[in-house]
XYZ file of C-alpha atoms in Angstrom:
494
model
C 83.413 73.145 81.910
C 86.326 75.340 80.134
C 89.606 73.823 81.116
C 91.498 76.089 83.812
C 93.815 78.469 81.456
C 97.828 78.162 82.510
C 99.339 81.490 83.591
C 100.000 83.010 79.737
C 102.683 84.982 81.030
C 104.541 82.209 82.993
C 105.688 80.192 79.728
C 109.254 80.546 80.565
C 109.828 78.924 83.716
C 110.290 75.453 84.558
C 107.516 74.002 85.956
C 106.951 70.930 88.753
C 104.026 68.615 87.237
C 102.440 67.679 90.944
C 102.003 67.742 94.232
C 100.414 64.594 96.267
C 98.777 64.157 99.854
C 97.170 61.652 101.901
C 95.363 61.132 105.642
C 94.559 58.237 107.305
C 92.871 57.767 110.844
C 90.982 61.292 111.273
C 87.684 62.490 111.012
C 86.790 63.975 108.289
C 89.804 63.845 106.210
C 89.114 65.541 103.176
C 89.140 68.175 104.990
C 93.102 67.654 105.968
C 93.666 66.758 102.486
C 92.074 70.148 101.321
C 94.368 72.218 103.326
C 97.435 69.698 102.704
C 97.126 70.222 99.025
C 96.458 74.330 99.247
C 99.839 74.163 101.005
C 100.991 72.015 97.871
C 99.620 74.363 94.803
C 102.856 76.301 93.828
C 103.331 72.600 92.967
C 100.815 72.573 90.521
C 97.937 74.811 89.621
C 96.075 73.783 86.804
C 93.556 71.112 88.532
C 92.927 69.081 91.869
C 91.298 66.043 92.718
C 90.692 64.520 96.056
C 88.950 60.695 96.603
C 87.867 59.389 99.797
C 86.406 56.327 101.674
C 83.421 56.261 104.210
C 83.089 52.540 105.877
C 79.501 53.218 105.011
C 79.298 55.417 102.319
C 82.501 53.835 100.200
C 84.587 55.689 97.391
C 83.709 59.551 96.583
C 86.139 61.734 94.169
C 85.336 65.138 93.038
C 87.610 66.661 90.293
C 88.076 70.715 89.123
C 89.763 72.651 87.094
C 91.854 75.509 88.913
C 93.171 76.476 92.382
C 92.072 74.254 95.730
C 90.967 77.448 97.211
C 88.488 78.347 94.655
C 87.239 74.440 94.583
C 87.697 72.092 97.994
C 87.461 74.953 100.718
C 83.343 74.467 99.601
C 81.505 72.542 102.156
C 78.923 71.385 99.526
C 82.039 69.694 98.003
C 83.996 68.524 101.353
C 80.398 67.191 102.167
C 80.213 65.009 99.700
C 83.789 63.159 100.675
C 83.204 61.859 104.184
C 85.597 59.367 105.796
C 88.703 58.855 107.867
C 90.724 58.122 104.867
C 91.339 60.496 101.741
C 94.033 61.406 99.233
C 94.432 64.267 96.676
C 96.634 65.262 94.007
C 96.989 68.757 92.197
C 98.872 68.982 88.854
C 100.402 70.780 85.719
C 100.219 68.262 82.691
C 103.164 66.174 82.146
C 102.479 63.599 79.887
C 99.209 64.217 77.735
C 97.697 66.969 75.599
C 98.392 70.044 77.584
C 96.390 72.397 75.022
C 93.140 70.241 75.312
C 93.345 68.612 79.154
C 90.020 66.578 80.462
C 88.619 66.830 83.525
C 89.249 62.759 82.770
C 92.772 63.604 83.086
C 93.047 64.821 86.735
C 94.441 62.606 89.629
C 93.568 60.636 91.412
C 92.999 57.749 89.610
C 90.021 55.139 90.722
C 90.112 51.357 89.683
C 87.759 49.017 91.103
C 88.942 45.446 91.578
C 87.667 41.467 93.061
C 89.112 42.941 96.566
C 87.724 46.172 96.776
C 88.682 49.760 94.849
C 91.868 51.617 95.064
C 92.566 55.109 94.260
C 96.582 55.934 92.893
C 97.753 59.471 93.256
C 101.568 59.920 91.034
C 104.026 62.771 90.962
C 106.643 61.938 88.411
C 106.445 60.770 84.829
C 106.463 57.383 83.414
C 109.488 57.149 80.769
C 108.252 53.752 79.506
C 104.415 54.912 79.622
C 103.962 54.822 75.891
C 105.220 51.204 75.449
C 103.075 50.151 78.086
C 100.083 52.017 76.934
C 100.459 49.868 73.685
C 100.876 46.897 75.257
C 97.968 47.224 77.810
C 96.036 48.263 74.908
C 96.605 45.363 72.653
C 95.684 42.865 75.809
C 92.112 44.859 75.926
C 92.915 47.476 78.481
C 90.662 50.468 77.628
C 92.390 53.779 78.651
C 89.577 56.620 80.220
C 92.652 59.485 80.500
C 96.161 60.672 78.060
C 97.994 60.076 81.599
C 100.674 58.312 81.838
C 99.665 57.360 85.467
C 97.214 55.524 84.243
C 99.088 52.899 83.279
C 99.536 51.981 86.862
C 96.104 51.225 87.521
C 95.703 48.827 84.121
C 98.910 47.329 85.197
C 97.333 46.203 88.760
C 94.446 45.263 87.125
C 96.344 42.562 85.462
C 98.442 41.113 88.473
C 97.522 37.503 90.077
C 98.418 39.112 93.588
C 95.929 38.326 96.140
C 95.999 41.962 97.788
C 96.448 45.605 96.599
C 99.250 46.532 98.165
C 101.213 43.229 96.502
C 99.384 44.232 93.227
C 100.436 48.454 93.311
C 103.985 46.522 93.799
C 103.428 44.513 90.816
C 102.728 47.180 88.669
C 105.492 49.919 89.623
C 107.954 47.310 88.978
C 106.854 47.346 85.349
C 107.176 51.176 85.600
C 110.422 52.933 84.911
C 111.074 56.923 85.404
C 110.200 58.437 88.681
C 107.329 58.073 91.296
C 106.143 59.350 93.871
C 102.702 57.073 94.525
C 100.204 57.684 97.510
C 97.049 54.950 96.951
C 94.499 53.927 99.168
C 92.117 51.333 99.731
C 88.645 50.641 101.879
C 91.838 50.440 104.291
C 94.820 51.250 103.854
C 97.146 54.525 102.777
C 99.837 53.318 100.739
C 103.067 55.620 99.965
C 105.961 54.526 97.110
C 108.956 55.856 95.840
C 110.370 54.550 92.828
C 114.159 53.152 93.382
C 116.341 55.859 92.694
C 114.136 58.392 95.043
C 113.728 61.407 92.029
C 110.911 62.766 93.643
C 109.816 63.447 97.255
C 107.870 62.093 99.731
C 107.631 62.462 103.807
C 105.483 61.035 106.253
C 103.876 62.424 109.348
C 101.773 61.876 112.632
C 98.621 63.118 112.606
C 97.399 63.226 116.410
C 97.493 59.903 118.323
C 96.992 56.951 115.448
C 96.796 58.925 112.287
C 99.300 59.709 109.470
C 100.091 62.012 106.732
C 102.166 61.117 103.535
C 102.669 64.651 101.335
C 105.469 65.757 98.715
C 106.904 68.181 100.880
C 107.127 68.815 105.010
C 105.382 72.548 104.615
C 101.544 70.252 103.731
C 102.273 68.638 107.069
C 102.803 72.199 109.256
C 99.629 73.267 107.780
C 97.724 70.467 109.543
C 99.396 70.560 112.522
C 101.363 67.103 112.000
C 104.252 66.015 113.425
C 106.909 64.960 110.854
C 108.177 61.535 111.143
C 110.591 60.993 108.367
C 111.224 60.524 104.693
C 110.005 57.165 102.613
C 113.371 55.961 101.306
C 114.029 55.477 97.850
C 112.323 52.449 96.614
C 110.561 52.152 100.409
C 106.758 51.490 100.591
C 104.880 51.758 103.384
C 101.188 50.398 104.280
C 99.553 52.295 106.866
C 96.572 51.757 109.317
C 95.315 53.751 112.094
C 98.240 53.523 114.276
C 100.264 51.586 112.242
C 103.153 51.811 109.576
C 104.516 48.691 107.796
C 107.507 49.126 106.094
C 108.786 46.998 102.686
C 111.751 47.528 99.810
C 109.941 46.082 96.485
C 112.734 46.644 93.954
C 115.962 45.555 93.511
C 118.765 48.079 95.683
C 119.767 51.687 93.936
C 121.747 54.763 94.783
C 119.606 57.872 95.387
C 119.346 59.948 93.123
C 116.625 62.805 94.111
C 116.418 65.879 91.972
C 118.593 68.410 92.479
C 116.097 70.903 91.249
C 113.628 70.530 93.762
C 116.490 72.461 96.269
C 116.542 75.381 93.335
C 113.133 75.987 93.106
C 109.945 73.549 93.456
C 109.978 73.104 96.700
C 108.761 75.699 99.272
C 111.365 77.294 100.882
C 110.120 76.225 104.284
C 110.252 72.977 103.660
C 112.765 70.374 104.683
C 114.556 68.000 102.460
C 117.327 65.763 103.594
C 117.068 67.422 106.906
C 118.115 70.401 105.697
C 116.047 73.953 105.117
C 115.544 74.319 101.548
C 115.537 78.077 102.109
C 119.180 77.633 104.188
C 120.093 75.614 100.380
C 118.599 78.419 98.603
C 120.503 81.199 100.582
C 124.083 79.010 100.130
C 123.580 78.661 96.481
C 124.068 82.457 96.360
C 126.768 82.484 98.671
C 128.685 80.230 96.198
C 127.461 82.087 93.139
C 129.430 85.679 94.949
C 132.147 83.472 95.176
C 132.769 81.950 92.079
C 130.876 85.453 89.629
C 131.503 88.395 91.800
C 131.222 91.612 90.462
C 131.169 95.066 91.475
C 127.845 96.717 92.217
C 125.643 99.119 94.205
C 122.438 96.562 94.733
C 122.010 92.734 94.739
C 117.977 92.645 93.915
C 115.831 88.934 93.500
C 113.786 87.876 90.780
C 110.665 87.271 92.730
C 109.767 84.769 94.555
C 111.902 82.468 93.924
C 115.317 84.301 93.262
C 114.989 85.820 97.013
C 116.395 83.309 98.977
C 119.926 83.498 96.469
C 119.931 86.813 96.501
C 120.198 87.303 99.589
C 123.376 84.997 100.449
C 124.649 86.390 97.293
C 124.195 90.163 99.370
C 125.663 88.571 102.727
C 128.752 86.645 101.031
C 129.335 89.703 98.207
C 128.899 92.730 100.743
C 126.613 94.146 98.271
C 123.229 95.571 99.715
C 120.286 93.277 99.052
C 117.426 95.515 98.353
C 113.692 95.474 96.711
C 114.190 96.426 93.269
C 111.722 94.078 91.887
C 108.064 94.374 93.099
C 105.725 91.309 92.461
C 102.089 91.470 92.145
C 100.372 89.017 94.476
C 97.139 89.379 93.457
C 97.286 88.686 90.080
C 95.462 85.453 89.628
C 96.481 82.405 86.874
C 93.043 83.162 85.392
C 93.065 87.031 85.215
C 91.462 87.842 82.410
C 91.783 86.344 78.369
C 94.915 87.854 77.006
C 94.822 89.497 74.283
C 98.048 90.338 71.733
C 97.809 94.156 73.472
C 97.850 92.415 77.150
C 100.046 89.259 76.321
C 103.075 92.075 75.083
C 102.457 93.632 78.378
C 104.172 90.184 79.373
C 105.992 90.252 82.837
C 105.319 94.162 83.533
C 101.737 92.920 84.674
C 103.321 90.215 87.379
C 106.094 92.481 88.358
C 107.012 95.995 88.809
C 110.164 97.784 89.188
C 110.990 99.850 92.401
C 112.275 102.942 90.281
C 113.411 104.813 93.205
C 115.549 102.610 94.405
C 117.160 101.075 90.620
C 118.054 104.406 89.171
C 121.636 104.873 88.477
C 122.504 101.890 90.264
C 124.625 98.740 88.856
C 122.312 96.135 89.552
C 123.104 92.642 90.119
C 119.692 90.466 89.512
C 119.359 87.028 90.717
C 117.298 84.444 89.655
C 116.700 80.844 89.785
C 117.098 79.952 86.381
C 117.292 80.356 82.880
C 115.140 78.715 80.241
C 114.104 80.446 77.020
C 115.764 83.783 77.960
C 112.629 85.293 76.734
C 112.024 86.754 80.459
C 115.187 87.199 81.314
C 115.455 89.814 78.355
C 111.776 91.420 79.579
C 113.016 91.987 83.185
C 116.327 93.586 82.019
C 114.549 96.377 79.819
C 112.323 96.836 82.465
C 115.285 97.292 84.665
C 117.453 99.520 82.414
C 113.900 101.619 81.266
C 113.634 102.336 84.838
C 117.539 104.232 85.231
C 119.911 101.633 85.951
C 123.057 101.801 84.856
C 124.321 98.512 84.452
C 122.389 94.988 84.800
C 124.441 92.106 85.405
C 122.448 88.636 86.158
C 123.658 85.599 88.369
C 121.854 82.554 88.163
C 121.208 80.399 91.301
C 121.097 77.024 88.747
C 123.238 76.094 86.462
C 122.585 76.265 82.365
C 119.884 73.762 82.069
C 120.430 72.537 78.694
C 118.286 69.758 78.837
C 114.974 68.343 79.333
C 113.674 66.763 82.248
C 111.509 63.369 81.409
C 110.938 62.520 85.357
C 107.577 65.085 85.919
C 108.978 68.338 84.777
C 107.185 70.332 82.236
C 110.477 71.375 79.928
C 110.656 72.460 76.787
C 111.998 70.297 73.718
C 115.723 70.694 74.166
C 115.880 73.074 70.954
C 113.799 75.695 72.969
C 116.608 75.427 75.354
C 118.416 78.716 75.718
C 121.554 77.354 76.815
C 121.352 74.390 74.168
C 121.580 76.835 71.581
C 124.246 79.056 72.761
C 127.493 79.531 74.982
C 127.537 81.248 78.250
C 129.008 84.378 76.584
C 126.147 83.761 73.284
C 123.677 84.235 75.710
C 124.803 87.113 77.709
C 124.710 89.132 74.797
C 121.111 87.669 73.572
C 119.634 88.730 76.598
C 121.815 92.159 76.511
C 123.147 92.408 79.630
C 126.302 93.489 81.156
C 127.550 90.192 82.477
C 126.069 87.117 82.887
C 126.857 83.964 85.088
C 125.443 80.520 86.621
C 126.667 78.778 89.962
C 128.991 75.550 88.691
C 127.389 72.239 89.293
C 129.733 71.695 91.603
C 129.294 74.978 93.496
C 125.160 73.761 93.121
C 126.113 70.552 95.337
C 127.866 72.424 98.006
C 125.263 74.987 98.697
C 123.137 71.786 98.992
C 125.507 70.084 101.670
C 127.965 67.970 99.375
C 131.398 69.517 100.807
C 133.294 67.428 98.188
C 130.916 68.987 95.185
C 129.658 66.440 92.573
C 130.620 63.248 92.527
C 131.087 62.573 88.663
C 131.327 58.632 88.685
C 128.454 58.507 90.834
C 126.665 61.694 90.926
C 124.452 62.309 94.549
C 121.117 63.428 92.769
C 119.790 63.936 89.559
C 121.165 66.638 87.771
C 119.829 65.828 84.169
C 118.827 68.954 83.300
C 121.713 70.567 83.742
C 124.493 67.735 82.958
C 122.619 65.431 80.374
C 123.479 62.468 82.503
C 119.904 60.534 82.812
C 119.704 58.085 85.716
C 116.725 56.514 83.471
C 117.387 55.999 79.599
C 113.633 57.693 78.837
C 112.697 54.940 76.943
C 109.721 56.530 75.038
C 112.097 59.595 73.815
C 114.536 57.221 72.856
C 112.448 55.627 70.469
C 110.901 59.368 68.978
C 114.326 59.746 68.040
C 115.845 61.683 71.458
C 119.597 61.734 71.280
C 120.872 61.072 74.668
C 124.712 62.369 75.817
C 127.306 60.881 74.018
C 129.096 58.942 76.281
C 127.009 58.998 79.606
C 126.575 55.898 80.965
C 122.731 55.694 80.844
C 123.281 55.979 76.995
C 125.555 53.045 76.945
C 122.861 51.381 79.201
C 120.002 52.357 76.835
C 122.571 51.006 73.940
């Protein structure tokens, strides 16, 4: 089978590397996991895998390349994964060969052991993966996948614990980055977050003695299931029809979840933290027409994501908000093979501008973020060719001038717009009239932290914007990464 092609005209956003779900104590839970992880795709769209256990039938996985609408909505595959207990997984690539990606490389992960099998599902990335990979190697591991989540399974493999849950424990203490793990057994549904909480996970009630663990609250509504809570940082919890058993397997640390997931990879109706992400989203613009405003005729999003920000920025600015940007819904990931003729055509075949309503207006455009630029400048011609007569662009993030290592598909840091250039540099790069990003600080209050950052001891992590790594990524250290000079995970990593 041809790997699934990613979107060739979506190579300058950032991207979230996965989305994870899991049932336990309902018939025919594939099915739930199907519909959990359809609600989970703008999490990542390149493949989907779902396993599940049958007391009499045992293990079943399927694997494909491309949306979970086109694949597990298929009775002739949900047939073939009966049971009361399932989990699934969709992803981009994190770490791996993105250019040549195996259907071996698709979550979930299967391992089977003296007590039975387990599958792993991971959101995150492993920073320490490729010292472990050479290490499990050179004891006689043999590797089936590029993953880094692999590693996790190899690892448990090699415990002396007498149960899977003590051996998944075992393992992700040898792990360092970020995780997000859903596993189950013949069993058991097992949910883990790694200590400092980077990435999400929620659980939820499922009728009268099942349960739900997903990445985000809006894969719960979509089943109908009641949701319970979040799994703490460095929580895990073993779950049985009608049961939840709670544990902390690693040593106490602050949270530090990412602050990006507010900006823009979670869905806007989900909740995080107990607060909308949408209501975050909206703020951040309030604080961006506080700290850039600027006079104008129309406040207009970059679709989809941009909306949310544009709108407070509208509200707080007394700007109108209006459609100035139309985006094509229909226009699938796979569309057709691009050709140089079609791939210069670029972002004019995703989105359209609303002509009528641009010309001779001073536009104010707001998106979520800025990485290469290379859109940014593609959206402003399009705006100017259709009459404006000014284009000034607020960003709801601020410059992210570093890479993410904790499951975030980034560029190297010298593909980083604002790496290269000031502020100012790249306000004039792009060609625009003005050009401005919320402060960190404002970032945190739109996401509930009155007081702004907290520099000694920052509330999430910020990485990509502030270079301060709550992890030293160990593997990128030793390829030669420079960390900030002077952060404290540098001194750590020192």
């Amino acid at each position: 089978m041809k790997p699934f092609l990613a979107d060739p005209f979506d190579s300058d956003s950032l991207h979230e590397e996965c989305g994870v779900f899991g049932v336990i104590g309902v018939a025919d839970a594939a099915s739930f996991v199907a519909l959990g992880l359809h609600a989970l795709q703008h999490r990542g769209q390149e493949a989907g895998g779902i396993y599940a256990h049958d007391p009499e039938q045992g293990f079943n996985g399927a694997h494909r390349f491309g949306y979970v609408r086109d694949n597990f909505t298929k009775a002739e595959v949900i047939s073939t994964l009966p049971g009361p207990l399932a989990i699934g997984h969709v992803r981009y690539s994190t770490a791996g060969t993105k250019a040549n990606t195996a259907i071996r490389d698709v979550q979930p992960f299967f391992g089977e052991f003296a007590m039975g099998g387990c599958a792993i599902a991971h959101n995150g990335n492993i920073t320490n993966a490729t010292a472990l990979r050479r290490e499990l190697i050179e004891r006689g591991s043999i590797f089936q996948s590029s993953s880094d989540s692999e590693c996790i399974i190899h690892l448990m493999a090699r415990s002396i614990q007498r149960n899977l849950a003590e051996r998944l424990k075992d393992a992700l203490r040898r792990v360092e980055g970020a995780f997000s793990v859903i596993a189950m057994t013949r069993t058991k549904l097992i949910g883990v977050r790694d200590p400092l909480g980077v990435r999400p996970l929620v659980l939820g009630r499922v009728g009268d003695d099942g349960y739900a663990l997903a990445s985000e609250t809006c894969a719960l509504d979509i089943i109908g299931a009641e949701f319970v809570r979040e799994i703490e940082p460095g929580e895990m919890v073993v779950i049985s029809p009608g049961k939840v058993e709670s544990s902390r397997p690693f040593a106490p640390a602050g949270s530090r979840f990412c602050i990006f997931e507010h900006v823009y990879f979670s869905r806007p109706d989900s909740i995080i933290g107990g607060r909308s992400v949408y209501e975050t989203r909206r703020q951040i613009g309030v604080e961006l027409a506080r700290e850039a405003p600027i006079e104008a005729d129309l406040v207009c999003a970059v679709p989809d994501s941009g909306t949310p920000a544009a709108i407070g920025y509208a509200q707080e600015s007394g700007i109108p908000f209006g459609m100035g940007i139309i985006r094509n819904q229909y226009m699938g990931r796979t569309f057709i093979e691009p050709t140089d003729q079609i791939r210069n055509m670029g972002v004019r075949l995703k989105l359209n501008v609303n002509r009528a309503l641009i010309q001779g207006k001073r536009v104010v455009l707001v998106d979520d973020s800025v990485v290469r630029g290379t859109t940014s400048r593609k959206i402003k011609d399009m705006i100017l060719d259709a009459g404006a007569a000014e284009v000034h662009f607020r960003i709801a993030s601020p410059p992210t001038a570093w890479p993410c290592f904790y499951g975030v598909d980034t560029p190297d840091r010298g593909k980083l717009l604002a790496a290269q250039m000031t502020p100012a540099e790249m306000r004039d790069w792009i060609g625009v009239d003005s050009l401005a990003f919320v402060s960190l600080d404002g970032l945190y209050r739109a996401a509930g932290e009155a007081g702004g950052r907290k520099n000694d001891c920052p509330q999430y992590c910020d990485a990509c914007f502030s270079g301060d790594y709550p992890v030293a990524p160990s593997d990128q250290i030793e390829r030669g990464f420079q960390m900030l000079e002077g952060s404290e995970t540098a001194h750590a990593a020192e």
